[in-house]
């Protein structure tokens, strides 16, 4: 095939971008280097593989990630449709069976008549139109090419994965099923909660802080060769649990181990702290430790995490670990349309732009795919309003302080302040979040109508029709999640 557009990377952003462009009539060549060249974090050759958590964030319409999902739905996101088809129960969040999700994305992309999936590593920027969506683990040759082409340094730092345990190995005489404040989709609760008393918590934190960690040798060569990096640099939203614990004895009790909204049915009391486990696959055989990213050695993970009541005999399906994160200095190199400043036909999408989080990666893929198609059709490119979550993310990464640029995920702090109500009152948090969501919906639909934007088929139509039929027939308690 002689492609109109090359997409580099078949991850979250690249798969979405390829679909959007192909659905608009472009012949797309999607290059994915796996399985020929592994990344160190991906475990399969599937497209859109989720490398860590299986949660795509909140699905509630008045949460930042929920607002982003509403915008993506209205713009016809392909990956969001696939996620909704493969959702597992997760309270107010959208979580998926990672294997079913990646399988579905791969099957639909491979079956698309205008997408050619090429299993090869791209080392040089293509001469024609392209979308670079090679992710946080961009292969070294392309990273070097980008560094040279963009001028100025790449930025590196480290992020961490949470462990996964087998459901069968969790002691249900101790762990209890519940969602905070009784919210959730499964009647008896979406999470398994491991309760800790004050004494158990103190002992756990003490052991965690002194446990042995994996040395960062693998990364030291990068540092020595001039890459800006440091073992103290992490995503604030994805800090290793031992690093949080070092910040003070109570940090975990107020962070990932907070027990608010939970009561232990075995004691009738609120525990001092909890470790929450979230379902990780549709079969319900695997659970991940929510917020428990870690860089302890595997033997220390076994020893220390088994101190958690309910996990005394835990079997680990995957251990936590640290990984590399690569992203470009977007404020110096990108436009809010996601075009490179120095070449209008090169777009960037996904984590490599500094937009953080699965849904943000999908969203930038969607915008890059749409804009690439509009560019080739001679149409005006979309620059979404800054009052929308996607518009605000694109604005942020292209206008942040370039000297201190760090990745950013969807949050209400990115949006312009709301106009004050006539009575001068700001209203409560819930009210404000609802107002942000309503303004985003209004501004997005007005903008898209003016831009003559039409969403393409997201591929999930037949599924939605089936689910609608099931909904009509089924009692509320057994309805499928995500709808
Ligand atoms: C280990 C890890 C854990 C993470 N955990 C989370 C999490 O829990 N929650 C969250 O919201 N975000 C998480 N992130 C951040 C980010 O959301 C994910 O990495 C997400 O998958 C990024 O999407 P992407 O499309 O930008 O990149 P990816 O999904 O990584 O896709 C990029 C693809 O490009 C391919 N590729 C790379 N270089 C080349 C090349 N030269 N030629 C051809 N193909 C190439 C790769 O094989 C890969 O398939 C994590 C990141 C990592 C690395």
Short mmCIF file of C-alpha atoms and ligand atoms in Angstrom, two decimals:
data_model
loop_
_atom_site.label_atom_id
_atom_site.label_comp_id
_atom_site.label_asym_id
_atom_site.label_seq_id
_atom_site.Cartn_x
_atom_site.Cartn_y
_atom_site.Cartn_z
CA UNK A 1 0.00 0.00 0.00
CA UNK A 2 1.18 3.51 -0.74
CA UNK A 3 -0.04 5.22 2.45
CA UNK A 4 -1.36 8.76 2.82
CA UNK A 5 -0.31 8.72 6.46
CA UNK A 6 2.22 6.80 8.56
CA UNK A 7 1.42 6.25 12.24
CA UNK A 8 4.37 5.23 14.43
CA UNK A 9 3.33 3.09 17.41
CA UNK A 10 0.28 0.85 17.85
CA UNK A 11 -0.41 1.80 21.47
CA UNK A 12 -3.35 3.75 22.82
CA UNK A 13 -2.71 6.96 20.90
CA UNK A 14 -1.52 5.33 17.67
CA UNK A 15 -4.43 2.88 17.40
CA UNK A 16 -6.96 5.66 17.97
CA UNK A 17 -5.19 8.00 15.53
CA UNK A 18 -4.98 5.35 12.81
CA UNK A 19 -8.70 4.54 13.16
CA UNK A 20 -9.77 8.20 13.05
CA UNK A 21 -7.69 8.93 9.96
CA UNK A 22 -8.71 5.73 8.16
CA UNK A 23 -12.39 6.30 8.89
CA UNK A 24 -11.99 9.68 7.19
CA UNK A 25 -10.75 8.00 4.01
CA UNK A 26 -6.94 8.02 4.43
CA UNK A 27 -4.84 4.95 3.66
CA UNK A 28 -2.90 4.47 6.87
CA UNK A 29 0.25 2.51 7.53
CA UNK A 30 0.41 1.72 11.26
CA UNK A 31 3.89 0.65 12.40
CA UNK A 32 4.22 -1.34 15.60
CA UNK A 33 7.63 -2.75 16.50
CA UNK A 34 6.35 -5.43 18.90
CA UNK A 35 6.81 -8.41 18.97
CA UNK A 36 10.05 -8.04 16.94
CA UNK A 37 11.38 -5.48 19.39
CA UNK A 38 10.00 -5.54 22.95
CA UNK A 39 9.67 -2.43 25.12
CA UNK A 40 10.44 -3.97 28.52
CA UNK A 41 6.93 -3.17 29.83
CA UNK A 42 4.55 -4.61 27.21
CA UNK A 43 3.98 -8.34 27.53
CA UNK A 44 2.17 -9.16 24.25
CA UNK A 45 2.13 -8.24 20.56
CA UNK A 46 -1.40 -6.78 20.85
CA UNK A 47 -2.24 -3.19 19.97
CA UNK A 48 -3.36 -0.83 22.77
CA UNK A 49 -1.92 -3.03 25.50
CA UNK A 50 -2.44 -1.50 28.95
CA UNK A 51 0.90 -1.86 30.67
CA UNK A 52 -0.12 -1.17 34.26
CA UNK A 53 -3.48 -0.43 35.86
CA UNK A 54 -6.57 -1.71 34.05
CA UNK A 55 -8.49 1.43 35.03
CA UNK A 56 -9.11 4.22 32.52
CA UNK A 57 -10.11 6.60 35.30
CA UNK A 58 -13.42 7.97 36.51
CA UNK A 59 -16.53 7.51 34.43
CA UNK A 60 -18.56 9.99 36.48
CA UNK A 61 -19.64 12.93 34.32
CA UNK A 62 -18.53 15.55 36.87
CA UNK A 63 -14.98 14.26 37.39
CA UNK A 64 -12.08 15.46 35.25
CA UNK A 65 -11.51 12.09 33.62
CA UNK A 66 -15.28 11.67 33.21
CA UNK A 67 -15.51 15.02 31.39
CA UNK A 68 -12.75 13.87 29.04
CA UNK A 69 -14.68 10.66 28.35
CA UNK A 70 -17.86 12.59 27.59
CA UNK A 71 -15.91 14.70 25.08
CA UNK A 72 -14.36 11.60 23.51
CA UNK A 73 -17.73 9.91 23.23
CA UNK A 74 -19.17 12.92 21.42
CA UNK A 75 -16.21 12.91 19.03
CA UNK A 76 -16.56 9.19 18.24
CA UNK A 77 -13.58 7.66 20.04
CA UNK A 78 -12.79 4.17 18.82
CA UNK A 79 -10.83 3.05 21.89
CA UNK A 80 -13.44 4.32 24.33
CA UNK A 81 -16.04 2.22 22.48
CA UNK A 82 -13.73 -0.82 22.77
CA UNK A 83 -13.20 -0.09 26.49
CA UNK A 84 -16.92 0.06 27.13
CA UNK A 85 -17.37 -3.28 25.41
CA UNK A 86 -14.77 -4.95 27.62
CA UNK A 87 -15.49 -3.16 30.93
CA UNK A 88 -15.26 -4.88 34.33
CA UNK A 89 -16.95 -3.59 37.53
CA UNK A 90 -14.99 -0.71 39.11
CA UNK A 91 -17.41 1.55 40.97
CA UNK A 92 -17.49 4.98 39.33
CA UNK A 93 -14.43 4.18 37.21
CA UNK A 94 -14.13 2.65 33.75
CA UNK A 95 -11.88 -0.41 34.07
CA UNK A 96 -11.41 -3.10 31.45
CA UNK A 97 -10.34 -6.69 31.02
CA UNK A 98 -6.95 -5.76 29.57
CA UNK A 99 -6.63 -8.84 27.33
CA UNK A 100 -10.13 -8.60 25.90
CA UNK A 101 -9.65 -4.86 25.31
CA UNK A 102 -6.34 -5.21 23.44
CA UNK A 103 -7.71 -8.20 21.51
CA UNK A 104 -10.74 -6.20 20.35
CA UNK A 105 -8.69 -3.15 19.31
CA UNK A 106 -6.27 -5.38 17.39
CA UNK A 107 -9.04 -7.29 15.60
CA UNK A 108 -10.84 -4.10 14.53
CA UNK A 109 -7.64 -2.39 13.34
CA UNK A 110 -6.49 -5.49 11.45
CA UNK A 111 -9.92 -5.78 9.87
CA UNK A 112 -10.03 -2.16 8.69
CA UNK A 113 -9.79 -2.01 4.91
CA UNK A 114 -7.68 1.17 4.90
CA UNK A 115 -5.23 0.32 7.70
CA UNK A 116 -2.13 -1.72 7.02
CA UNK A 117 -0.52 -2.98 10.23
CA UNK A 118 3.24 -3.20 9.72
CA UNK A 119 5.22 -5.04 12.39
CA UNK A 120 8.46 -3.08 12.16
CA UNK A 121 10.47 -0.53 14.09
CA UNK A 122 10.61 2.98 12.60
CA UNK A 123 14.03 4.53 13.04
CA UNK A 124 13.69 7.74 11.01
CA UNK A 125 10.94 10.30 10.63
CA UNK A 126 9.03 9.56 7.41
CA UNK A 127 9.34 11.99 4.50
CA UNK A 128 5.55 12.34 4.20
CA UNK A 129 2.69 13.00 6.66
CA UNK A 130 3.08 11.08 9.94
CA UNK A 131 1.87 10.81 13.51
CA UNK A 132 4.50 9.96 16.11
CA UNK A 133 2.76 7.97 18.84
CA UNK A 134 5.64 5.82 20.00
CA UNK A 135 4.92 6.34 23.68
CA UNK A 136 6.96 6.57 26.88
CA UNK A 137 9.14 3.64 25.79
CA UNK A 138 10.01 4.97 22.33
CA UNK A 139 12.77 2.82 20.83
CA UNK A 140 16.24 4.36 21.16
CA UNK A 141 16.92 4.97 17.44
CA UNK A 142 13.73 6.99 16.96
CA UNK A 143 14.29 8.79 20.27
CA UNK A 144 17.73 9.85 19.07
CA UNK A 145 16.32 10.95 15.71
CA UNK A 146 13.64 13.03 17.43
CA UNK A 147 16.16 14.56 19.79
CA UNK A 148 18.30 15.63 16.88
CA UNK A 149 15.38 16.79 14.72
CA UNK A 150 13.62 18.78 17.43
CA UNK A 151 16.85 20.21 18.83
CA UNK A 152 17.12 20.57 22.58
CA UNK A 153 17.05 17.74 25.10
CA UNK A 154 14.57 14.95 25.60
CA UNK A 155 13.33 14.54 29.12
CA UNK A 156 13.39 11.25 30.99
CA UNK A 157 12.15 10.15 34.33
CA UNK A 158 10.75 7.13 36.05
CA UNK A 159 7.31 5.75 36.75
CA UNK A 160 6.22 2.64 38.65
CA UNK A 161 3.91 -0.42 38.18
CA UNK A 162 1.59 -1.92 40.86
CA UNK A 163 1.66 -5.67 41.67
CA UNK A 164 -1.19 -8.05 40.76
CA UNK A 165 -2.22 -10.98 42.99
CA UNK A 166 -4.36 -14.06 42.35
CA UNK A 167 -7.89 -13.79 43.77
CA UNK A 168 -7.76 -17.36 45.08
CA UNK A 169 -4.80 -16.46 47.28
CA UNK A 170 -6.57 -13.58 49.09
CA UNK A 171 -7.86 -14.55 52.56
CA UNK A 172 -11.55 -13.62 52.44
CA UNK A 173 -11.96 -14.35 56.15
CA UNK A 174 -9.99 -11.09 56.61
CA UNK A 175 -10.41 -9.07 53.39
CA UNK A 176 -13.94 -7.79 52.77
CA UNK A 177 -15.75 -6.71 49.65
CA UNK A 178 -17.04 -3.10 49.54
CA UNK A 179 -16.97 0.17 47.61
CA UNK A 180 -16.39 3.43 49.46
CA UNK A 181 -19.67 4.78 50.85
CA UNK A 182 -21.44 1.77 49.35
CA UNK A 183 -21.13 3.21 45.82
CA UNK A 184 -20.41 0.70 43.11
CA UNK A 185 -21.85 -1.53 40.47
CA UNK A 186 -21.63 -4.91 42.17
CA UNK A 187 -24.15 -5.18 45.00
CA UNK A 188 -21.64 -6.29 47.65
CA UNK A 189 -18.91 -3.87 46.49
CA UNK A 190 -16.39 -3.58 43.67
CA UNK A 191 -13.18 -3.76 45.73
CA UNK A 192 -11.56 -6.27 48.06
CA UNK A 193 -10.39 -4.35 51.11
CA UNK A 194 -7.58 -5.51 53.38
CA UNK A 195 -8.02 -3.79 56.76
CA UNK A 196 -5.15 -2.76 59.03
CA UNK A 197 -5.19 -1.79 62.70
CA UNK A 198 -2.97 1.06 63.88
CA UNK A 199 -0.31 -1.39 65.10
CA UNK A 200 -0.40 -3.38 61.83
CA UNK A 201 -0.15 -0.17 59.83
CA UNK A 202 2.87 1.12 61.82
CA UNK A 203 4.68 -2.17 61.42
CA UNK A 204 3.90 -2.31 57.68
CA UNK A 205 5.21 1.21 57.05
CA UNK A 206 8.38 0.52 59.05
CA UNK A 207 9.11 -2.64 57.00
CA UNK A 208 8.23 -0.95 53.71
CA UNK A 209 10.59 1.96 54.23
CA UNK A 210 13.58 -0.23 55.04
CA UNK A 211 12.90 -2.92 52.41
CA UNK A 212 15.47 -3.49 49.67
CA UNK A 213 14.82 -1.73 46.34
CA UNK A 214 15.93 -2.63 42.81
CA UNK A 215 19.03 -0.67 41.85
CA UNK A 216 18.47 1.64 38.89
CA UNK A 217 21.51 0.34 36.99
CA UNK A 218 19.67 -0.07 33.73
CA UNK A 219 18.98 3.65 33.62
CA UNK A 220 22.39 4.86 34.70
CA UNK A 221 23.86 4.64 31.23
CA UNK A 222 21.20 7.05 30.00
CA UNK A 223 21.98 9.47 32.79
CA UNK A 224 25.70 9.24 32.13
CA UNK A 225 25.15 9.99 28.45
CA UNK A 226 23.55 13.31 29.26
CA UNK A 227 19.84 12.56 29.53
CA UNK A 228 18.15 14.78 32.08
CA UNK A 229 16.93 12.33 34.70
CA UNK A 230 17.14 11.42 38.34
CA UNK A 231 16.02 8.63 40.64
CA UNK A 232 14.06 11.17 42.67
CA UNK A 233 11.82 12.10 39.74
CA UNK A 234 8.46 10.33 39.50
CA UNK A 235 4.97 11.09 38.29
CA UNK A 236 3.34 12.70 41.33
CA UNK A 237 0.17 10.72 40.55
CA UNK A 238 2.00 7.40 40.31
CA UNK A 239 4.59 7.54 43.10
CA UNK A 240 6.08 4.27 44.35
CA UNK A 241 4.45 3.36 47.63
CA UNK A 242 7.80 3.24 49.47
CA UNK A 243 8.54 6.82 48.36
CA UNK A 244 5.16 7.99 49.72
CA UNK A 245 5.86 6.13 52.97
CA UNK A 246 9.20 7.93 53.35
CA UNK A 247 7.41 11.28 53.39
CA UNK A 248 5.99 10.60 56.85
CA UNK A 249 4.32 7.88 58.93
CA UNK A 250 0.81 9.07 58.06
CA UNK A 251 1.33 9.71 54.32
CA UNK A 252 -0.06 6.34 53.24
CA UNK A 253 -2.98 6.52 55.70
CA UNK A 254 -4.00 9.77 54.02
CA UNK A 255 -3.07 8.52 50.54
CA UNK A 256 -3.61 5.13 48.86
CA UNK A 257 -4.36 3.41 52.20
CA UNK A 258 -7.04 5.83 53.42
CA UNK A 259 -10.02 4.05 54.93
CA UNK A 260 -12.70 6.72 54.45
CA UNK A 261 -16.15 5.46 53.50
CA UNK A 262 -15.36 1.85 54.50
CA UNK A 263 -16.55 -0.25 57.45
CA UNK A 264 -15.12 -3.72 58.17
CA UNK A 265 -18.10 -6.12 58.42
CA UNK A 266 -16.01 -8.46 60.60
CA UNK A 267 -15.53 -5.82 63.34
CA UNK A 268 -18.32 -3.32 62.51
CA UNK A 269 -15.68 -0.54 62.69
CA UNK A 270 -13.79 1.63 60.23
CA UNK A 271 -10.26 0.17 59.91
CA UNK A 272 -7.27 2.43 60.63
CA UNK A 273 -6.07 1.91 57.04
CA UNK A 274 -6.90 -0.35 54.08
CA UNK A 275 -5.25 -1.73 50.99
CA UNK A 276 -7.81 -1.90 48.18
CA UNK A 277 -7.65 -4.59 45.49
CA UNK A 278 -9.39 -3.97 42.18
CA UNK A 279 -10.49 -6.66 39.71
CA UNK A 280 -8.02 -6.84 36.84
CA UNK A 281 -9.58 -9.29 34.36
CA UNK A 282 -13.12 -10.24 33.32
CA UNK A 283 -12.74 -13.68 34.84
CA UNK A 284 -12.15 -12.02 38.21
CA UNK A 285 -9.13 -14.23 38.88
CA UNK A 286 -6.62 -11.36 39.21
CA UNK A 287 -6.68 -8.28 41.42
CA UNK A 288 -4.28 -5.33 41.43
CA UNK A 289 -3.20 -3.46 44.54
CA UNK A 290 -4.64 0.01 43.94
CA UNK A 291 -1.99 2.75 44.20
CA UNK A 292 0.72 0.26 45.18
CA UNK A 293 3.31 0.97 42.49
CA UNK A 294 6.65 -0.16 43.85
CA UNK A 295 10.32 -0.67 43.08
CA UNK A 296 11.11 -3.16 45.86
CA UNK A 297 13.00 -6.30 44.85
CA UNK A 298 10.58 -9.12 44.04
CA UNK A 299 11.53 -11.10 47.17
CA UNK A 300 10.96 -8.00 49.31
CA UNK A 301 7.58 -7.42 47.64
CA UNK A 302 6.61 -10.94 48.71
CA UNK A 303 7.85 -10.41 52.27
CA UNK A 304 6.48 -6.90 52.88
CA UNK A 305 3.16 -7.09 50.99
CA UNK A 306 2.34 -10.38 52.75
CA UNK A 307 2.36 -8.41 56.02
CA UNK A 308 -0.93 -6.88 54.82
CA UNK A 309 -3.83 -8.68 56.56
CA UNK A 310 -5.61 -10.85 53.98
CA UNK A 311 -2.48 -11.12 51.78
CA UNK A 312 -0.50 -13.42 54.10
CA UNK A 313 -0.53 -16.18 51.46
CA UNK A 314 -0.80 -13.92 48.38
CA UNK A 315 0.46 -15.32 45.09
CA UNK A 316 1.83 -12.64 42.76
CA UNK A 317 0.79 -12.77 39.11
CA UNK A 318 2.96 -9.72 38.43
CA UNK A 319 5.39 -7.79 40.59
CA UNK A 320 5.61 -4.01 40.68
CA UNK A 321 8.52 -2.27 38.92
CA UNK A 322 9.95 1.03 37.69
CA UNK A 323 10.19 2.00 34.05
CA UNK A 324 11.45 4.71 31.75
CA UNK A 325 9.29 7.59 30.52
CA UNK A 326 10.22 9.57 27.43
CA UNK A 327 8.50 12.75 26.34
CA UNK A 328 9.32 15.75 24.20
CA UNK A 329 9.51 19.33 25.32
CA UNK A 330 6.09 20.15 23.85
CA UNK A 331 6.00 23.85 24.83
CA UNK A 332 9.05 24.33 22.56
CA UNK A 333 8.05 21.95 19.78
CA UNK A 334 4.27 21.49 19.37
CA UNK A 335 1.17 23.48 18.40
CA UNK A 336 -2.24 22.93 20.11
CA UNK A 337 -3.32 21.13 16.91
CA UNK A 338 -0.61 18.58 17.88
CA UNK A 339 1.46 19.51 14.79
CA UNK A 340 5.21 19.91 15.12
CA UNK A 341 6.12 23.59 14.98
CA UNK A 342 8.76 22.93 12.34
CA UNK A 343 6.77 20.62 10.04
CA UNK A 344 3.01 20.95 9.56
CA UNK A 345 2.61 17.35 8.39
CA UNK A 346 4.21 15.75 11.46
CA UNK A 347 1.88 15.25 14.44
CA UNK A 348 2.62 13.93 17.92
CA UNK A 349 0.15 12.02 20.10
CA UNK A 350 0.06 10.13 23.38
CA UNK A 351 2.39 10.10 26.33
CA UNK A 352 5.28 11.40 24.23
CA UNK A 353 3.57 14.83 24.12
CA UNK A 354 3.56 15.02 27.94
CA UNK A 355 -0.20 14.41 28.15
CA UNK A 356 -0.40 11.84 30.90
CA UNK A 357 -2.85 9.00 31.62
CA UNK A 358 -4.49 6.38 29.42
CA UNK A 359 -7.51 8.51 28.48
CA UNK A 360 -5.38 11.58 27.74
CA UNK A 361 -3.24 9.40 25.46
CA UNK A 362 -6.34 8.14 23.62
CA UNK A 363 -7.67 11.70 23.38
CA UNK A 364 -4.53 13.14 21.79
CA UNK A 365 -4.51 10.20 19.37
CA UNK A 366 -8.07 11.05 18.39
CA UNK A 367 -7.23 14.72 17.80
CA UNK A 368 -4.02 13.98 15.88
CA UNK A 369 -5.84 11.46 13.64
CA UNK A 370 -8.66 13.89 12.92
CA UNK A 371 -6.30 16.79 12.28
CA UNK A 372 -4.06 14.76 9.99
CA UNK A 373 -7.14 13.88 7.91
CA UNK A 374 -8.28 17.51 7.86
CA UNK A 375 -4.81 18.68 6.82
CA UNK A 376 -4.73 16.30 3.87
CA UNK A 377 -8.29 17.28 2.91
CA UNK A 378 -7.33 20.97 2.91
CA UNK A 379 -9.66 21.72 5.81
CA UNK A 380 -9.03 23.93 8.82
CA UNK A 381 -7.50 22.00 11.72
CA UNK A 382 -9.25 21.68 15.08
CA UNK A 383 -7.90 23.67 18.05
CA UNK A 384 -10.37 22.71 20.75
CA UNK A 385 -11.65 25.36 23.19
CA UNK A 386 -9.55 25.66 26.35
CA UNK A 387 -12.79 25.19 28.35
CA UNK A 388 -12.90 21.55 27.20
CA UNK A 389 -10.68 19.01 28.97
CA UNK A 390 -8.93 17.92 25.77
CA UNK A 391 -8.51 21.51 24.62
CA UNK A 392 -7.08 22.44 28.02
CA UNK A 393 -4.62 19.52 27.97
CA UNK A 394 -3.39 20.48 24.49
CA UNK A 395 -3.15 24.11 25.55
CA UNK A 396 -1.24 23.18 28.69
CA UNK A 397 1.40 21.00 27.05
CA UNK A 398 2.04 23.58 24.36
CA UNK A 399 2.12 26.62 26.67
CA UNK A 400 3.63 25.38 29.96
CA UNK A 401 6.98 26.70 31.20
CA UNK A 402 9.42 24.89 28.86
CA UNK A 403 12.23 24.93 31.40
CA UNK A 404 10.19 23.03 33.99
CA UNK A 405 7.90 21.01 31.76
CA UNK A 406 6.38 17.89 33.37
CA UNK A 407 3.61 15.54 32.11
CA UNK A 408 0.06 16.48 33.05
CA UNK A 409 -3.15 14.46 33.26
CA UNK A 410 -6.76 15.65 32.99
CA UNK A 411 -7.75 17.80 35.98
CA UNK A 412 -10.08 20.70 36.65
CA UNK A 413 -7.15 22.96 37.56
CA UNK A 414 -6.33 23.20 33.84
CA UNK A 415 -9.67 24.80 32.97
CA UNK A 416 -10.26 28.57 32.98
CA UNK A 417 -12.12 29.78 36.09
CA UNK A 418 -15.92 29.80 35.94
CA UNK A 419 -17.79 33.06 35.83
CA UNK A 420 -19.13 33.96 39.28
CA UNK A 421 -22.81 33.38 39.87
CA UNK A 422 -25.00 36.52 39.95
CA UNK A 423 -25.21 36.25 43.76
CA UNK A 424 -21.38 36.27 43.95
CA UNK A 425 -21.21 32.77 45.47
CA UNK A 426 -18.91 30.10 44.06
CA UNK A 427 -20.99 27.12 45.13
CA UNK A 428 -19.55 23.88 46.53
CA UNK A 429 -17.00 21.60 44.88
CA UNK A 430 -19.64 19.29 43.37
CA UNK A 431 -21.54 22.26 41.96
CA UNK A 432 -18.37 23.73 40.44
CA UNK A 433 -17.34 20.42 38.88
CA UNK A 434 -20.83 20.05 37.41
CA UNK A 435 -20.56 23.56 35.97
CA UNK A 436 -17.17 22.75 34.38
CA UNK A 437 -18.70 19.64 32.81
CA UNK A 438 -21.72 21.55 31.47
CA UNK A 439 -19.53 24.34 30.04
CA UNK A 440 -17.26 21.82 28.33
CA UNK A 441 -20.26 20.09 26.71
CA UNK A 442 -21.78 23.39 25.52
CA UNK A 443 -18.53 24.83 24.19
CA UNK A 444 -17.48 21.62 22.49
CA UNK A 445 -20.75 21.13 20.65
CA UNK A 446 -20.82 24.80 19.53
CA UNK A 447 -17.20 24.59 18.36
CA UNK A 448 -17.65 21.29 16.51
CA UNK A 449 -20.81 22.52 14.81
CA UNK A 450 -19.01 25.67 13.61
CA UNK A 451 -16.08 23.54 12.38
CA UNK A 452 -18.55 21.27 10.47
CA UNK A 453 -17.15 18.30 12.41
CA UNK A 454 -18.80 14.94 12.00
CA UNK A 455 -17.90 12.03 14.27
CA UNK A 456 -17.10 8.82 12.37
CA UNK A 457 -18.35 5.36 13.30
CA UNK A 458 -16.43 4.31 16.44
CA UNK A 459 -16.88 0.62 15.58
CA UNK A 460 -18.97 -0.15 18.68
CA UNK A 461 -22.44 0.32 17.19
CA UNK A 462 -23.53 -3.30 17.14
CA UNK A 463 -22.34 -3.79 20.73
CA UNK A 464 -24.35 -0.80 21.94
CA UNK A 465 -27.44 -2.09 20.20
CA UNK A 466 -27.01 -5.47 21.93
CA UNK A 467 -26.44 -3.84 25.32
CA UNK A 468 -29.49 -1.62 24.86
CA UNK A 469 -31.57 -4.75 24.26
CA UNK A 470 -30.09 -6.46 27.33
CA UNK A 471 -30.74 -3.35 29.42
CA UNK A 472 -34.33 -3.32 28.40
CA UNK A 473 -34.67 -6.96 29.43
CA UNK A 474 -32.44 -7.24 32.53
CA UNK A 475 -33.05 -6.18 36.14
CA UNK A 476 -30.85 -3.24 37.25
CA UNK A 477 -28.52 -5.34 39.45
CA UNK A 478 -27.19 -7.42 36.54
CA UNK A 479 -26.75 -4.66 33.98
CA UNK A 480 -23.43 -4.47 32.18
CA UNK A 481 -21.02 -1.77 33.43
CA UNK A 482 -20.09 1.32 31.48
CA UNK A 483 -23.52 2.21 30.11
C1 LIG B 1 5.13 0.71 32.61
C2 LIG B 1 4.14 1.82 32.45
C3 LIG B 1 3.05 1.89 33.31
C4 LIG B 1 2.08 2.88 33.15
N1 LIG B 1 0.99 2.87 33.95
C5 LIG B 1 -0.03 3.72 33.71
C6 LIG B 1 -1.24 3.62 34.44
O1 LIG B 1 -1.40 2.76 35.29
N2 LIG B 1 -2.25 4.50 34.18
C7 LIG B 1 -2.11 5.46 33.24
O2 LIG B 1 -3.07 6.22 33.03
N3 LIG B 1 -0.96 5.59 32.53
C8 LIG B 1 0.08 4.74 32.74
N4 LIG B 1 1.25 4.84 32.02
C9 LIG B 1 1.45 5.99 31.12
C10 LIG B 1 0.72 5.91 29.76
O3 LIG B 1 -0.63 6.25 29.96
C11 LIG B 1 0.82 4.58 29.06
O4 LIG B 1 2.16 4.30 28.82
C12 LIG B 1 0.11 4.56 27.71
O5 LIG B 1 0.14 3.27 27.18
C13 LIG B 1 0.76 5.53 26.74
O6 LIG B 1 0.06 5.49 25.53
P1 LIG B 1 0.84 5.78 24.19
O7 LIG B 1 -0.08 5.44 23.08
O8 LIG B 1 1.43 7.13 24.24
O9 LIG B 1 2.08 4.76 24.22
P2 LIG B 1 2.06 3.16 24.19
O10 LIG B 1 0.74 2.65 24.61
O11 LIG B 1 3.26 2.71 24.93
O12 LIG B 1 2.24 2.83 22.65
C14 LIG B 1 3.41 3.14 21.97
C15 LIG B 1 3.71 1.99 21.02
O13 LIG B 1 4.76 2.36 20.15
C16 LIG B 1 5.61 1.24 19.94
N5 LIG B 1 6.90 1.80 19.51
C17 LIG B 1 7.81 2.48 20.25
N6 LIG B 1 8.82 2.90 19.47
C18 LIG B 1 8.53 2.47 18.21
C19 LIG B 1 9.21 2.59 16.97
N7 LIG B 1 10.36 3.25 16.85
N8 LIG B 1 8.66 2.01 15.87
C20 LIG B 1 7.48 1.33 15.97
N9 LIG B 1 6.81 1.18 17.13
C21 LIG B 1 7.34 1.76 18.23
C22 LIG B 1 5.60 0.52 21.26
O14 LIG B 1 5.91 -0.84 21.10
C23 LIG B 1 4.16 0.74 21.74
O15 LIG B 1 3.32 -0.33 21.37
C24 LIG B 1 2.24 3.87 32.15
C25 LIG B 1 3.37 3.83 31.34
C26 LIG B 1 4.29 2.81 31.47
C27 LIG B 1 5.47 2.75 30.53
#
